[in-house]
Tab-separated table of C-alpha atoms and ligand atoms in Angstrom:
chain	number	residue	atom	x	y	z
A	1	UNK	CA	7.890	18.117	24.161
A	2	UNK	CA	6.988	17.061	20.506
A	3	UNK	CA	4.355	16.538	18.562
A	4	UNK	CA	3.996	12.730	17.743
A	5	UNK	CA	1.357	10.788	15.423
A	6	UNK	CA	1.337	6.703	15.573
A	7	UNK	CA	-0.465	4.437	13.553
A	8	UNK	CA	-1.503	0.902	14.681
A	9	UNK	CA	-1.879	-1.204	12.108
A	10	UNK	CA	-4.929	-3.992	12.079
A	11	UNK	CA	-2.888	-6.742	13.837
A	12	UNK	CA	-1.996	-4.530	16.468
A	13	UNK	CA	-5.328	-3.837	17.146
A	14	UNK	CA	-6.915	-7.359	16.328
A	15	UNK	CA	-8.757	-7.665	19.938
A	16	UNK	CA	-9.666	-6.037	23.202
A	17	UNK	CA	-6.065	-7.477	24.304
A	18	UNK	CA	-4.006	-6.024	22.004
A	19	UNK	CA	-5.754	-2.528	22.382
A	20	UNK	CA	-4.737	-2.509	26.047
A	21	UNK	CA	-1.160	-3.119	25.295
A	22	UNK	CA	-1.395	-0.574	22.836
A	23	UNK	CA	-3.008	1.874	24.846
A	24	UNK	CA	0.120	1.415	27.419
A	25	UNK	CA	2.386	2.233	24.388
A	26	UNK	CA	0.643	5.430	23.801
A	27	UNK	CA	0.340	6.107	27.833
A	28	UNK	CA	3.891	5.922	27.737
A	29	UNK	CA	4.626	8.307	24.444
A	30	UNK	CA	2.223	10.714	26.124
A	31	UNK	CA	3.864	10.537	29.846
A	32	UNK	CA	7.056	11.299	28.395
A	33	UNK	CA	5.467	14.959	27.924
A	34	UNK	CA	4.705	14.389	24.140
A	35	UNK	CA	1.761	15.681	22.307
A	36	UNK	CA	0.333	12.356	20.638
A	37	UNK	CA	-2.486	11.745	17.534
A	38	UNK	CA	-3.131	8.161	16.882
A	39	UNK	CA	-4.291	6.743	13.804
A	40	UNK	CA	-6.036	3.082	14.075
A	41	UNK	CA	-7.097	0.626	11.356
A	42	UNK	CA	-9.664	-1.791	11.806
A	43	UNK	CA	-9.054	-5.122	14.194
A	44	UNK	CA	-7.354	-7.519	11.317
A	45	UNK	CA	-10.139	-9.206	9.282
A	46	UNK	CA	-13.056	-6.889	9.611
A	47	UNK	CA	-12.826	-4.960	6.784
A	48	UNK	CA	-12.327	-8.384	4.753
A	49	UNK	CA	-15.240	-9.481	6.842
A	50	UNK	CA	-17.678	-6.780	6.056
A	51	UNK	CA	-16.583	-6.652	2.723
A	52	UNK	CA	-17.372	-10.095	2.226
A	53	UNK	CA	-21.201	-9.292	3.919
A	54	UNK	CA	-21.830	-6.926	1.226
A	55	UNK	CA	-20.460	-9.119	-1.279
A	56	UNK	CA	-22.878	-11.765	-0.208
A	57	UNK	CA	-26.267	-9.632	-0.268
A	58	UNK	CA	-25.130	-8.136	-3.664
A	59	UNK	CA	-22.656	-8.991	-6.585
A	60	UNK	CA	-21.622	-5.672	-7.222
A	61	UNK	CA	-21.871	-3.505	-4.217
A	62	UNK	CA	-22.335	-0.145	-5.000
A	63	UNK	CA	-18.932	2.313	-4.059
A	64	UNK	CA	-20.512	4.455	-1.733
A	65	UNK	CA	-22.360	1.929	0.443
A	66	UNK	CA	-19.011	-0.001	0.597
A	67	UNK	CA	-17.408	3.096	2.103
A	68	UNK	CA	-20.487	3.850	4.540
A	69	UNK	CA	-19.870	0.199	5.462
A	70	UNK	CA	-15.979	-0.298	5.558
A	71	UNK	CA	-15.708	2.914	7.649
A	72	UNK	CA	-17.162	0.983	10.643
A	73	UNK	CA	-13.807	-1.298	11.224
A	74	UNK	CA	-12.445	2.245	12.287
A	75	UNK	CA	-14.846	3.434	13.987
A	76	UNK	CA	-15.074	0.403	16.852
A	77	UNK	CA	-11.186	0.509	16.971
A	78	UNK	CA	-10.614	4.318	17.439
A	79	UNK	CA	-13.838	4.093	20.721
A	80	UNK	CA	-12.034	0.958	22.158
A	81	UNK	CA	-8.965	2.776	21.727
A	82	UNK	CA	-9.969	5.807	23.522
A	83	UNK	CA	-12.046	3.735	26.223
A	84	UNK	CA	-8.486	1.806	26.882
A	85	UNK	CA	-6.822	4.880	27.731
A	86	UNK	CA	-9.611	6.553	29.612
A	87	UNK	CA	-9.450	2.960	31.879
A	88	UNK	CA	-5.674	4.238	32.767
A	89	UNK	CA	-6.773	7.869	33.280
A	90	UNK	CA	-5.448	9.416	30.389
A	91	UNK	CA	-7.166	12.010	28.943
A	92	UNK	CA	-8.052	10.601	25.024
A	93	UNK	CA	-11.016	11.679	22.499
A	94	UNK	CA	-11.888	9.579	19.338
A	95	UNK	CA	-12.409	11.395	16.179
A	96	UNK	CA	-13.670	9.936	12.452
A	97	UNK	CA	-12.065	11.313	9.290
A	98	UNK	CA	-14.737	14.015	9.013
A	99	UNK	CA	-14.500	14.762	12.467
A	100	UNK	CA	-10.803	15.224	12.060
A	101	UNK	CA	-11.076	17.022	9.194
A	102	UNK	CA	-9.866	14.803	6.403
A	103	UNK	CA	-11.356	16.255	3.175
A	104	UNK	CA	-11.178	13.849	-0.093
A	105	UNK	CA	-12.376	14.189	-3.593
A	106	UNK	CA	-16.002	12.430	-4.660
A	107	UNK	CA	-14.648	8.783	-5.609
A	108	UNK	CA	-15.610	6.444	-3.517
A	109	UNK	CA	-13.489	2.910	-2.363
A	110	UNK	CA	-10.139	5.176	-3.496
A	111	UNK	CA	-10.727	8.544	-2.754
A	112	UNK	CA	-7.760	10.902	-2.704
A	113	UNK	CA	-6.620	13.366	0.299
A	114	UNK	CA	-7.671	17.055	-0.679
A	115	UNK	CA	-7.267	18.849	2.588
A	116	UNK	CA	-7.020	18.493	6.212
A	117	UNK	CA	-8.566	21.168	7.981
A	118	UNK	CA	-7.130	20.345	11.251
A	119	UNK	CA	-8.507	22.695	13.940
A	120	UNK	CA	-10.219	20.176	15.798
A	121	UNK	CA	-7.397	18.226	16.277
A	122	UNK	CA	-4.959	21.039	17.558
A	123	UNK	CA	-8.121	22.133	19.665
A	124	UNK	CA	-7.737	18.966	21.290
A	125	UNK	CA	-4.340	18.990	21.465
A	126	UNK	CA	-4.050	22.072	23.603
A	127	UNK	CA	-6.570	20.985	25.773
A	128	UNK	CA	-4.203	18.370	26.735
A	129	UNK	CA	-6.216	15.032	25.019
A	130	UNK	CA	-4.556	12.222	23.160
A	131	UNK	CA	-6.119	12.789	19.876
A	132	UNK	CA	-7.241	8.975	18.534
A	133	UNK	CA	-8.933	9.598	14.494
A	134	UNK	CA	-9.752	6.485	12.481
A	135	UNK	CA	-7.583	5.563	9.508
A	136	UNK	CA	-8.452	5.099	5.820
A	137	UNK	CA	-11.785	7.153	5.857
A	138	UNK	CA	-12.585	11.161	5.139
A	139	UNK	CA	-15.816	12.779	3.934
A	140	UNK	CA	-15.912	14.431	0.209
A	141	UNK	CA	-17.640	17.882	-0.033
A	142	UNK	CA	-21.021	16.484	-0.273
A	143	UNK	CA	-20.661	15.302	2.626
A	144	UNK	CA	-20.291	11.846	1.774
A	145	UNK	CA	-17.939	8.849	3.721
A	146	UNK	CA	-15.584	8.543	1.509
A	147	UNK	CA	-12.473	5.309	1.668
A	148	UNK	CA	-8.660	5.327	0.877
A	149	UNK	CA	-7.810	2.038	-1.057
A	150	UNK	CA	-6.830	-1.062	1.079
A	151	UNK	CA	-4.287	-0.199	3.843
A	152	UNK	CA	-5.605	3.735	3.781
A	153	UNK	CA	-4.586	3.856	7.399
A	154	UNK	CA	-1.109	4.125	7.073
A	155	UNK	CA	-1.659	7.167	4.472
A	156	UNK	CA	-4.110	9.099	7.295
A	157	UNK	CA	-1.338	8.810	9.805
A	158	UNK	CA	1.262	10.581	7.028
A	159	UNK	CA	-0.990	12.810	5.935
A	160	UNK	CA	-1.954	13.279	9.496
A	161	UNK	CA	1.730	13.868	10.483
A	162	UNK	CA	2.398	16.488	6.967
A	163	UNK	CA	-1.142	18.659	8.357
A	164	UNK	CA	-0.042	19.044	11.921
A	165	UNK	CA	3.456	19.224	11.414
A	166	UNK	CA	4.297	16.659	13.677
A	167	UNK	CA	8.226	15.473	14.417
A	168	UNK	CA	7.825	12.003	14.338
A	169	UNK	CA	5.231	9.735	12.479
A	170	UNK	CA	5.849	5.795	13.588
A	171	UNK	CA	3.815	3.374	11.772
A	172	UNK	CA	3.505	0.229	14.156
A	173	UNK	CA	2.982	-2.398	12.721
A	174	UNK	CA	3.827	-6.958	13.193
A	175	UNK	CA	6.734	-6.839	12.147
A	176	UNK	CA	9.879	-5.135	12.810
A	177	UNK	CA	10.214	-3.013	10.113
A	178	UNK	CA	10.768	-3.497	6.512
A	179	UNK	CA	12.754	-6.093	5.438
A	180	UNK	CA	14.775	-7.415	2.147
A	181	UNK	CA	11.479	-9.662	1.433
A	182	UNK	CA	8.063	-10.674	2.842
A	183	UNK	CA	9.989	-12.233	6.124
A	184	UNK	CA	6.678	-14.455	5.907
A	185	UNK	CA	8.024	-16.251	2.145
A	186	UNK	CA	11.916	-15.501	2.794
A	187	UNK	CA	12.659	-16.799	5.951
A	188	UNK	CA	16.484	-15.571	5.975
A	189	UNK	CA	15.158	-11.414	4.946
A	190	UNK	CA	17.121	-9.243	6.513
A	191	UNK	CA	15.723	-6.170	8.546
A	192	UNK	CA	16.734	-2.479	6.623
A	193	UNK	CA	17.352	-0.087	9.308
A	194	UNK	CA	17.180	2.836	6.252
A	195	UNK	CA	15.511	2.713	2.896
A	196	UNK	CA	14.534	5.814	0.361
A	197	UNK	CA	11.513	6.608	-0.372
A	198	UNK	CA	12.036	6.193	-3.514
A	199	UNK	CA	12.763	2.710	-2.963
A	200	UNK	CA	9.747	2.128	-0.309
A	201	UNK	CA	7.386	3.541	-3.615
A	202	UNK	CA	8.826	0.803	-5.498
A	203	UNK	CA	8.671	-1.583	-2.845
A	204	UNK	CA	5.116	-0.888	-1.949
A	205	UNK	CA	3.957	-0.040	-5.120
A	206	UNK	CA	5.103	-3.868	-6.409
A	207	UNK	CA	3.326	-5.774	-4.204
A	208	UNK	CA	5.533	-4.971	-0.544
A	209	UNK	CA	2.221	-4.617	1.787
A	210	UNK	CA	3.632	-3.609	4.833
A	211	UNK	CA	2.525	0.201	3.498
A	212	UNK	CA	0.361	1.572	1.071
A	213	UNK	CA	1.781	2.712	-1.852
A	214	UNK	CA	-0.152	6.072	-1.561
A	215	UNK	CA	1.116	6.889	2.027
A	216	UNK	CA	4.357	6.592	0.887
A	217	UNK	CA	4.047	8.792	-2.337
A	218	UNK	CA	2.515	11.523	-0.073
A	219	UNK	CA	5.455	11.014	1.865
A	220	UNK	CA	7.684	11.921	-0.106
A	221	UNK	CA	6.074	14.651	-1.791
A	222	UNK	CA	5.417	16.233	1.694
A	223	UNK	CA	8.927	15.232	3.221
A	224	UNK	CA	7.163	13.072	6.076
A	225	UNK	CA	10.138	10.905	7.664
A	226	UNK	CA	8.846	7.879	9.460
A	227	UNK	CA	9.687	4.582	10.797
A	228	UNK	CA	7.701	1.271	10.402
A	229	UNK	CA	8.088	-0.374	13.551
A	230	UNK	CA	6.759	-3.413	15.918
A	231	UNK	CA	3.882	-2.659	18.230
A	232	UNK	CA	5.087	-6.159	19.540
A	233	UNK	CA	8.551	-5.060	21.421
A	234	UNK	CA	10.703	-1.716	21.391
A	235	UNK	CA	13.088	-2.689	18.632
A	236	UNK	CA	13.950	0.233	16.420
A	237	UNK	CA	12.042	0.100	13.076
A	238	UNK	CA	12.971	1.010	9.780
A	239	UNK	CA	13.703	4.916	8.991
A	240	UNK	CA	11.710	6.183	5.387
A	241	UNK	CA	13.104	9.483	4.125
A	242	UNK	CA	14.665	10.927	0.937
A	243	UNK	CA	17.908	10.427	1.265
A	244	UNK	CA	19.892	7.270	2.561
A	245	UNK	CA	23.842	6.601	3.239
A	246	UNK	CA	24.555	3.476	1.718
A	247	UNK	CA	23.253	4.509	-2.190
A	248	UNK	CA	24.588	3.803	-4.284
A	249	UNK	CA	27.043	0.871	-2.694
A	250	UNK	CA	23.959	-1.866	-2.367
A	251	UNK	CA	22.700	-2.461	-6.007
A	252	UNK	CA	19.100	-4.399	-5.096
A	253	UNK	CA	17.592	-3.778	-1.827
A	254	UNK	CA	14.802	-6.027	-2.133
A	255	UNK	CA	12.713	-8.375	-3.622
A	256	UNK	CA	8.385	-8.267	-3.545
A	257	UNK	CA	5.832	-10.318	-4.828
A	258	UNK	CA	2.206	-9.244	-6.200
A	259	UNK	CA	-0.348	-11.977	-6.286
A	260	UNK	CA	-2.842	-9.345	-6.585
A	261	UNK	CA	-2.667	-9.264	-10.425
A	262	UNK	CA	-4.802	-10.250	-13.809
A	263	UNK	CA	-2.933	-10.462	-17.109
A	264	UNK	CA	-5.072	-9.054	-19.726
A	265	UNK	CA	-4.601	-9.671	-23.207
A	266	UNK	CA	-6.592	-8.124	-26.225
A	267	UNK	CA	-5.502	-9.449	-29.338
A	268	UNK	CA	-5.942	-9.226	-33.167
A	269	UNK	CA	-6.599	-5.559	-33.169
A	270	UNK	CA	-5.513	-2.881	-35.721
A	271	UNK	CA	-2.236	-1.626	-35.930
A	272	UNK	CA	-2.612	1.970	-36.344
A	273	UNK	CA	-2.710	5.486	-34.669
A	274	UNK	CA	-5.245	5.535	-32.037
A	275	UNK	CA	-5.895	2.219	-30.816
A	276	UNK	CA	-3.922	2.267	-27.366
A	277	UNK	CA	-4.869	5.406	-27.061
A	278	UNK	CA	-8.815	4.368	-27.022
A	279	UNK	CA	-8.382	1.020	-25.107
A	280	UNK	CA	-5.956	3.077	-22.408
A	281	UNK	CA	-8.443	5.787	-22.271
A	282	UNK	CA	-11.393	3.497	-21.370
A	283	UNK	CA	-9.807	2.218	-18.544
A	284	UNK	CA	-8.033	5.574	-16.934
A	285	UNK	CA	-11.576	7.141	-17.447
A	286	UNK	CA	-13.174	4.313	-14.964
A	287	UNK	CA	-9.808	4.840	-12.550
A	288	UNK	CA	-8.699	0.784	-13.467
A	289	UNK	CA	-5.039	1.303	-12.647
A	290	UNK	CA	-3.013	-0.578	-15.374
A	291	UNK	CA	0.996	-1.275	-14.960
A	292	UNK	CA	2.580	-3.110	-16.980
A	293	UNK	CA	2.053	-2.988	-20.622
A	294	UNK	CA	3.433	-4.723	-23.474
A	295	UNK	CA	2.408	-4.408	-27.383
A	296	UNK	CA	3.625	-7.076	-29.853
A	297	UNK	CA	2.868	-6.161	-33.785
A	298	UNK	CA	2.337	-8.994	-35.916
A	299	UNK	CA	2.041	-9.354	-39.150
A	300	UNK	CA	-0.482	-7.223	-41.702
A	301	UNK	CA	-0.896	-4.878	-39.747
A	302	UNK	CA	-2.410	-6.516	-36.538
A	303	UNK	CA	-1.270	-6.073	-33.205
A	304	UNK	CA	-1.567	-7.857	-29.565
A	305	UNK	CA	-1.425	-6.016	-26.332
A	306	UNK	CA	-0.869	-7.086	-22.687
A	307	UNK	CA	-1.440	-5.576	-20.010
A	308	UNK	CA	-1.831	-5.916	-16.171
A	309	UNK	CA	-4.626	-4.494	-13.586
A	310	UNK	CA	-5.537	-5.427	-10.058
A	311	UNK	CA	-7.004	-8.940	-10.086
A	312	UNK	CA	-10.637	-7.042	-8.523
A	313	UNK	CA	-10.576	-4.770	-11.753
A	314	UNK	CA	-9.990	-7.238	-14.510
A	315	UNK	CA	-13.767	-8.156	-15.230
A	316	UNK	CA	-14.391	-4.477	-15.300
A	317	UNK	CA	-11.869	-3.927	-17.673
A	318	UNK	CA	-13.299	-6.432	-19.903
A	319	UNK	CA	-16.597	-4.839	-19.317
A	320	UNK	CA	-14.784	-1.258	-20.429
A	321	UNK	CA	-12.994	-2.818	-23.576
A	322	UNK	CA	-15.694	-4.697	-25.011
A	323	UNK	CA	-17.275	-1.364	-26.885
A	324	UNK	CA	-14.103	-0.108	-27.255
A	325	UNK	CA	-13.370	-3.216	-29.877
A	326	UNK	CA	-16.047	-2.512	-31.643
A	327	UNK	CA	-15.019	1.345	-32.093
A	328	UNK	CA	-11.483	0.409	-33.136
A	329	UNK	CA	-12.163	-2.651	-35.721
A	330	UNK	CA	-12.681	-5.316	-33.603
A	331	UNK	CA	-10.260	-8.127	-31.758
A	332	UNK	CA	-10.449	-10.486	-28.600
A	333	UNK	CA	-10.313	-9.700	-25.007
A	334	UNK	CA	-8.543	-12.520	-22.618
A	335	UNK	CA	-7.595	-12.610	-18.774
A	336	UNK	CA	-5.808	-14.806	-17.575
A	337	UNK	CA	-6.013	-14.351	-13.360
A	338	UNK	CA	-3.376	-16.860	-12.297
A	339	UNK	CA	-0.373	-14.425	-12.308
A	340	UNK	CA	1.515	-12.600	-9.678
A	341	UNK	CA	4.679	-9.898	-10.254
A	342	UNK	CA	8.219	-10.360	-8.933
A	343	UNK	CA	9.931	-7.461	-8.107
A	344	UNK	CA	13.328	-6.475	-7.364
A	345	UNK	CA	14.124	-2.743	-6.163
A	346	UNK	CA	17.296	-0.689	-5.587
A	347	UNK	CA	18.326	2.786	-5.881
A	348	UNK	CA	22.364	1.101	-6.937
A	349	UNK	CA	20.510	0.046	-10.388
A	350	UNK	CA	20.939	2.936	-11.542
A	351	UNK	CA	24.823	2.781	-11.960
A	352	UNK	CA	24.869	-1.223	-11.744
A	353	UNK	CA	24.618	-3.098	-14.975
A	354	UNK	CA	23.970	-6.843	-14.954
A	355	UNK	CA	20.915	-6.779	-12.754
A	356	UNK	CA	18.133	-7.767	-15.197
A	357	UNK	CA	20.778	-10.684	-15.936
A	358	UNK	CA	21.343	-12.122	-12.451
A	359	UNK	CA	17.474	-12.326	-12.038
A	360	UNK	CA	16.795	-13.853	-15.175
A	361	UNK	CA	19.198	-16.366	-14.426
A	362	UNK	CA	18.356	-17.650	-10.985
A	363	UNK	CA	14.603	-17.996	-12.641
A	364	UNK	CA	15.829	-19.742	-15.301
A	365	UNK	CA	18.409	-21.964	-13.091
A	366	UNK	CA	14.970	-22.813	-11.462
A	367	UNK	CA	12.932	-23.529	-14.651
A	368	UNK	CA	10.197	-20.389	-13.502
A	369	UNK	CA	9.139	-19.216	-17.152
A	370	UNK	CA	9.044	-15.286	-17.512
A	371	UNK	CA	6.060	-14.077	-18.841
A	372	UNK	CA	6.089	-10.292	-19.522
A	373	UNK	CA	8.875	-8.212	-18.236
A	374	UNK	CA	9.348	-4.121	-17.258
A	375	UNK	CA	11.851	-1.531	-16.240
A	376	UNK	CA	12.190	1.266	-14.238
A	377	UNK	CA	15.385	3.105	-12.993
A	378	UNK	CA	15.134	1.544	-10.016
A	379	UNK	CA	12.894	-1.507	-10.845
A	380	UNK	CA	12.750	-4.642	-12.253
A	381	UNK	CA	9.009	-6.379	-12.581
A	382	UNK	CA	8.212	-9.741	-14.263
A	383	UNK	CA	5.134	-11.573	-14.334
A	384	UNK	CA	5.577	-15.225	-13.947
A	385	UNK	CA	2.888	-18.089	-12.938
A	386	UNK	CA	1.313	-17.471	-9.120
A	387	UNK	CA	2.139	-21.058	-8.004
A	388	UNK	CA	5.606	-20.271	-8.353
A	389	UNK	CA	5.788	-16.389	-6.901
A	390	UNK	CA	7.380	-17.508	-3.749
A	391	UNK	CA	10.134	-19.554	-5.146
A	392	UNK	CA	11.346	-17.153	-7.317
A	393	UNK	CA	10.839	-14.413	-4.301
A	394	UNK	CA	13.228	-16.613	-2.716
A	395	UNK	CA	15.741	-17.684	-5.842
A	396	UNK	CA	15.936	-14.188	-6.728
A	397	UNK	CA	16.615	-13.218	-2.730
A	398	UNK	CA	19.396	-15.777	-2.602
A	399	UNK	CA	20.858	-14.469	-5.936
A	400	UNK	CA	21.583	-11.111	-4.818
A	401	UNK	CA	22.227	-12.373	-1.488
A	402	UNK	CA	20.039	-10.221	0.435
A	403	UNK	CA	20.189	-12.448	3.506
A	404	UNK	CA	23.720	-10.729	3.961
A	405	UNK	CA	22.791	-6.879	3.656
A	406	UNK	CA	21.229	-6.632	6.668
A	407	UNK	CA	22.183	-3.230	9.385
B	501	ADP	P1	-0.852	-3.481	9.357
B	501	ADP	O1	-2.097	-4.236	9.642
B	501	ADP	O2	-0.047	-3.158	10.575
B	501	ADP	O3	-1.069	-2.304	8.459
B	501	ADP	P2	0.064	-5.093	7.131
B	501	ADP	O4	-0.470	-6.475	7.204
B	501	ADP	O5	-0.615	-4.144	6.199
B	501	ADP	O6	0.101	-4.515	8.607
B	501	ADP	O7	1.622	-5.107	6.775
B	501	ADP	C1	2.485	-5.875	7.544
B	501	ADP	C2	2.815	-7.172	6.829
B	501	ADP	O8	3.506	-6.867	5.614
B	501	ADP	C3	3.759	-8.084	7.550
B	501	ADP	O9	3.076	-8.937	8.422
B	501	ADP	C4	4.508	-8.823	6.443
B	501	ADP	O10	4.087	-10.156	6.267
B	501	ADP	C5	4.129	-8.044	5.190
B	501	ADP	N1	5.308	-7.716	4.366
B	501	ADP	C6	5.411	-7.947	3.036
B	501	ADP	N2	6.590	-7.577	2.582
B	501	ADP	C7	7.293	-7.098	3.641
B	501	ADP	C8	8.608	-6.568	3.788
B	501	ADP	N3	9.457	-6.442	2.753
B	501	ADP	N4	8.996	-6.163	5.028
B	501	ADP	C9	8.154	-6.264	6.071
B	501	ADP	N5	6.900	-6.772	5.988
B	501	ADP	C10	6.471	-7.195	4.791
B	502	LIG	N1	-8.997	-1.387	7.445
B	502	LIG	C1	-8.490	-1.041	6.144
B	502	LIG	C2	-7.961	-2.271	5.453
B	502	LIG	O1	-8.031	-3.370	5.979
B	502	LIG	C3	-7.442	0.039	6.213
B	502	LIG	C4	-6.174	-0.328	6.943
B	502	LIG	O2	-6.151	-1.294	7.686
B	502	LIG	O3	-5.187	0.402	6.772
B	502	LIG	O4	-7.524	-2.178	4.338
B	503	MG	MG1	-1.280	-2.165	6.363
C-alpha cells in the first residue's frame, strides 16, 4: 500500500463529465490498495469568472472578499468530486483548506503556507475514506479564508504530499507533462520525461504555467518528487526532483514566454546613495514582486531605472512610487504594458558558453528587437514586444533545436 496525493488541475475538472472520468482514475488508484488525498482546482474559467463579477461591482476589490469569493471554485469541485465517487461506492469525504488544516500567514490573494496540521486528514485516512481537500485556499490565524496566487492548487497538493509524507504526488493535468515549450505556441516541443527542479523554478517562475512557481519552490525545499501528468490517457508524465541524469550534456532545456508583464520605467531621478533603495523598498513593502531590473546613469548625475512587475501590479506600483519621487528629488514614472519575457532555461549553462549568443542571434536573424535583458546561472530572460513573444518562443526553440531532445 502507499500513500498517494493527486491533483486535478481546472481542465480536468471543467464539467460534471470530466469529474466522472476523474473519479474512475482515483477509484482505480484507491482499488489498487493505495491510501489516496486529492487536491482539486476549480472547473477551468470560474475563478476568471468570479473574478471578473467582483471586478464588475467594484474597481478595486478588496483582498479578503476576493479570497472569500475565489475559494468557492474549490469548494463546488471538491463536493462534485466526492459525490462522483460516492455514485461508484467508494468511500470519499470533501474537506476545505481549513478543514484540512492548511494554516497561512494574514495576506490575502497570495498568502503563504505556514503549517499543515494534518490530523483530520490521517483521521480520515485510517478510517478508510479517499480524502478530496480543495486547492489554492487555507485559513490565516484569525480565522480568515485566505488564497495562494493563481494556480495555488498545484502548491496544496505538494505541500499536501511534504505534511503527510506521502510516496507519490502526481499533478494531472492537459497535457502530458512538461515539455521543451508551451506545446500550444511550439507545435514541434518535445515531451521531458526528467527535469530538475531547479530548472522547473526557472521554467515556472518565467512564465511556464503548467505549475506554479511556488509549488515548485516548496518542492524542492521539502524534497517532494512528482510527476505532471495527463488526466486525459495513462502516458507517463514528467518526473520533478533534484537531481537529473542527463546534466550537464543538454545545455538549454527549454524555452517560456511571459505575457503577464508591465515594463516600468522611472526616469530622471538622482544618482546617489539611496534612491533604489527607497523606490525598491516601496514596492517589497506592498508585496509588488519586481524581476528584472536595469539602471542606466546618464549624465550629471541623473539616472533611469527599469524594471518589470506583473502586468495586475503595475498601476499599483505607480500608485507606490509617486510619493516616493517626491522624497528622493523628483523624476517620471512610465509603464509601458505591451511586453512579455522570453526565457530560455538549462542546468548545461552553467559550463556552456555561447548561449546568450545563439539566442540573440536567431532574434536578430528575425528582426525581434531586445528590449532589456537578465542572467541567471541557469537563465536567460529578455523582454521583447508581446506581438512578437511567440515567434521568438519558436526562433529561439528551433535555434537550440529543442524539437530533437526529446526522451
Ligand atoms: P491545470 O488547470 O491542470 O492546472 P494549467 O492550465 O495551469 O493546467 O497548465 C497546463 C497548461 O500549461 C497546458 O495546457 C499548456 O498549454 C501550458 N504550458 C505552458 N508551457 C508548458 C510547457 N513547457 N509544458 C507543458 N505545458 C505548458
Ligand atoms: N482556481 C485557481 C486558479 O484558477 C487555482 C488553481 O486552479 O490552481 O488560479
Ligand atoms: Mg495550473
Amino acid at each position: 500500500m502507499a500513500r498517494i496525493v493527486q491533483k486535478y488541475g481546472g481542465t480536468s475538472v471543467g464539467d460534471v463529465e470530466r469529474i466522472r472520468k476523474v473519479a474512475e482514475r482515483i477509484k482505480l488508484t484507491r482499488d489498487q490498495g493505495n491510501e489516496v488525498v486529492v487536491v482539486v482546482s476549480a472547473r477551468s474559467g470560474v475563478t476568471n469568472e468570479l473574478l471578473a463579477r467582483a471586478k464588475s461591482l467594484c474597481d478595486e476589490p478588496s483582498d479578503r472578499e476576493l479570497d472569500m469569493l475565489l475559494s468557492v471554485g474549490e469548494q463546488e469541485t471538491i463536493a462534485l468530486t466526492a459525490m462522483a465517487l460516492h455514485g461508484m461506492g467508494v468511500d470519499a469525504v470533501s474537506r476545505t483548506g481549513a478543514q484540512a488544516g492548511i494554516f497561512t500567514d494574514k495576506v490575502h490573494t497570495r498568502a503563504k503556507i505556514q503549517a499543515i496540521k494534518s490530523e483530520t486528514i490521517e483521521k480520515d485516512l485510517a478510517e478508510g475514506h479517499v480524502v478530496i481537500v480543495a486547492g489554492f485556499q487555507g485559513i490565516n490565524e484569525d480565522g480568515q479564508i485566505t488564497t495562494f496566487g493563481r494556480g495555488g492548487s498545484d502548491l496544496t497538493a505538494i505541500a499536501m504530499a511534504a505534511a503527510i509524507h506521502a510516496d507519490k504526488c502526481e499533478i494531472y493535468t492537459d497535457v502530458d507533462g512538461v515539455y521543451t515549450a508551451d506545446p500550444r505556441v511550439v507545435t514541434d516541443a518535445c515531451k521531458l520525461s526528467e527535469l530538475s527542479y531547479d530548472e522547473m523554478l526557472e521554467l515556472a517562475s518565467s512564465g511556464t504555467k503548467v505549475m506554479q512557481s511556488r509549488s515548485v519552490e516548496f518542492a524542492k525545499k521539502h524534497n517532494v518528487v512528482f510527476e505532471v501528468r495527463s488526466s486525459f490517457n495513462f502516458n507517463p508524465g514528467t518526473i520533478v526532483k533534484e537531481e537529473v541524469s542527463y546534466m550537464e550534456k543538454v545545455v538549454v532545456r527549454g524555452v517560456s514566454v511571459d505575457k503577464d508583464q508591465a515594463k516600468v520605467i522611472v526616469s530622471n531621478i538622482l544618482d546617489k546613495p539611496g534612491t533604489s533603495a527607497k523606490v525598491f523598498r516601496a514596492l517589497a513593502d506592498a508585496n509588488v514582486l519586481v524581476d528584472m531590473i536595469v539602471q542606466n546613469v546618464g549624465r550629471q548625475g541623473i539616472a533611469n531605472l527599469t524594471f518589470t512587475v506583473p502586468q495586475g501590479d503595475s498601476q499599483s506600483a505607480v500608485k507606490l512610487l509617486e510619493p516616493v519621487l517626491d522624497e528622493i528629488g523628483g523624476g517620471q514614472i512610465a509603464i509601458h504594458e505591451h511586453v512579455a519575457k522570453l526565457s530560455v532555461v538549462g542546468v548545461g549553462m552553467k559550463t556552456h558558453s555561447g548561449v546568450a549568443a545563439t539566442v540573440f542571434q536567431a532574434l536578430a536573424d528575425n528582426e525581434i528587437n531586445i528590449d532589456l535583458i537578465s542572467t541567471s546561472e541557469i537563465k536567460i530572460s529578455i523582454v521583447i514586444d508581446q506581438d512578437r513573444a511567440d515567434e521568438a518562443a519558436r526562433v529561439t526553440h528551433a535555434a537550440f533545436e529543442l524539437d530533437k531532445i526529446g526522451d
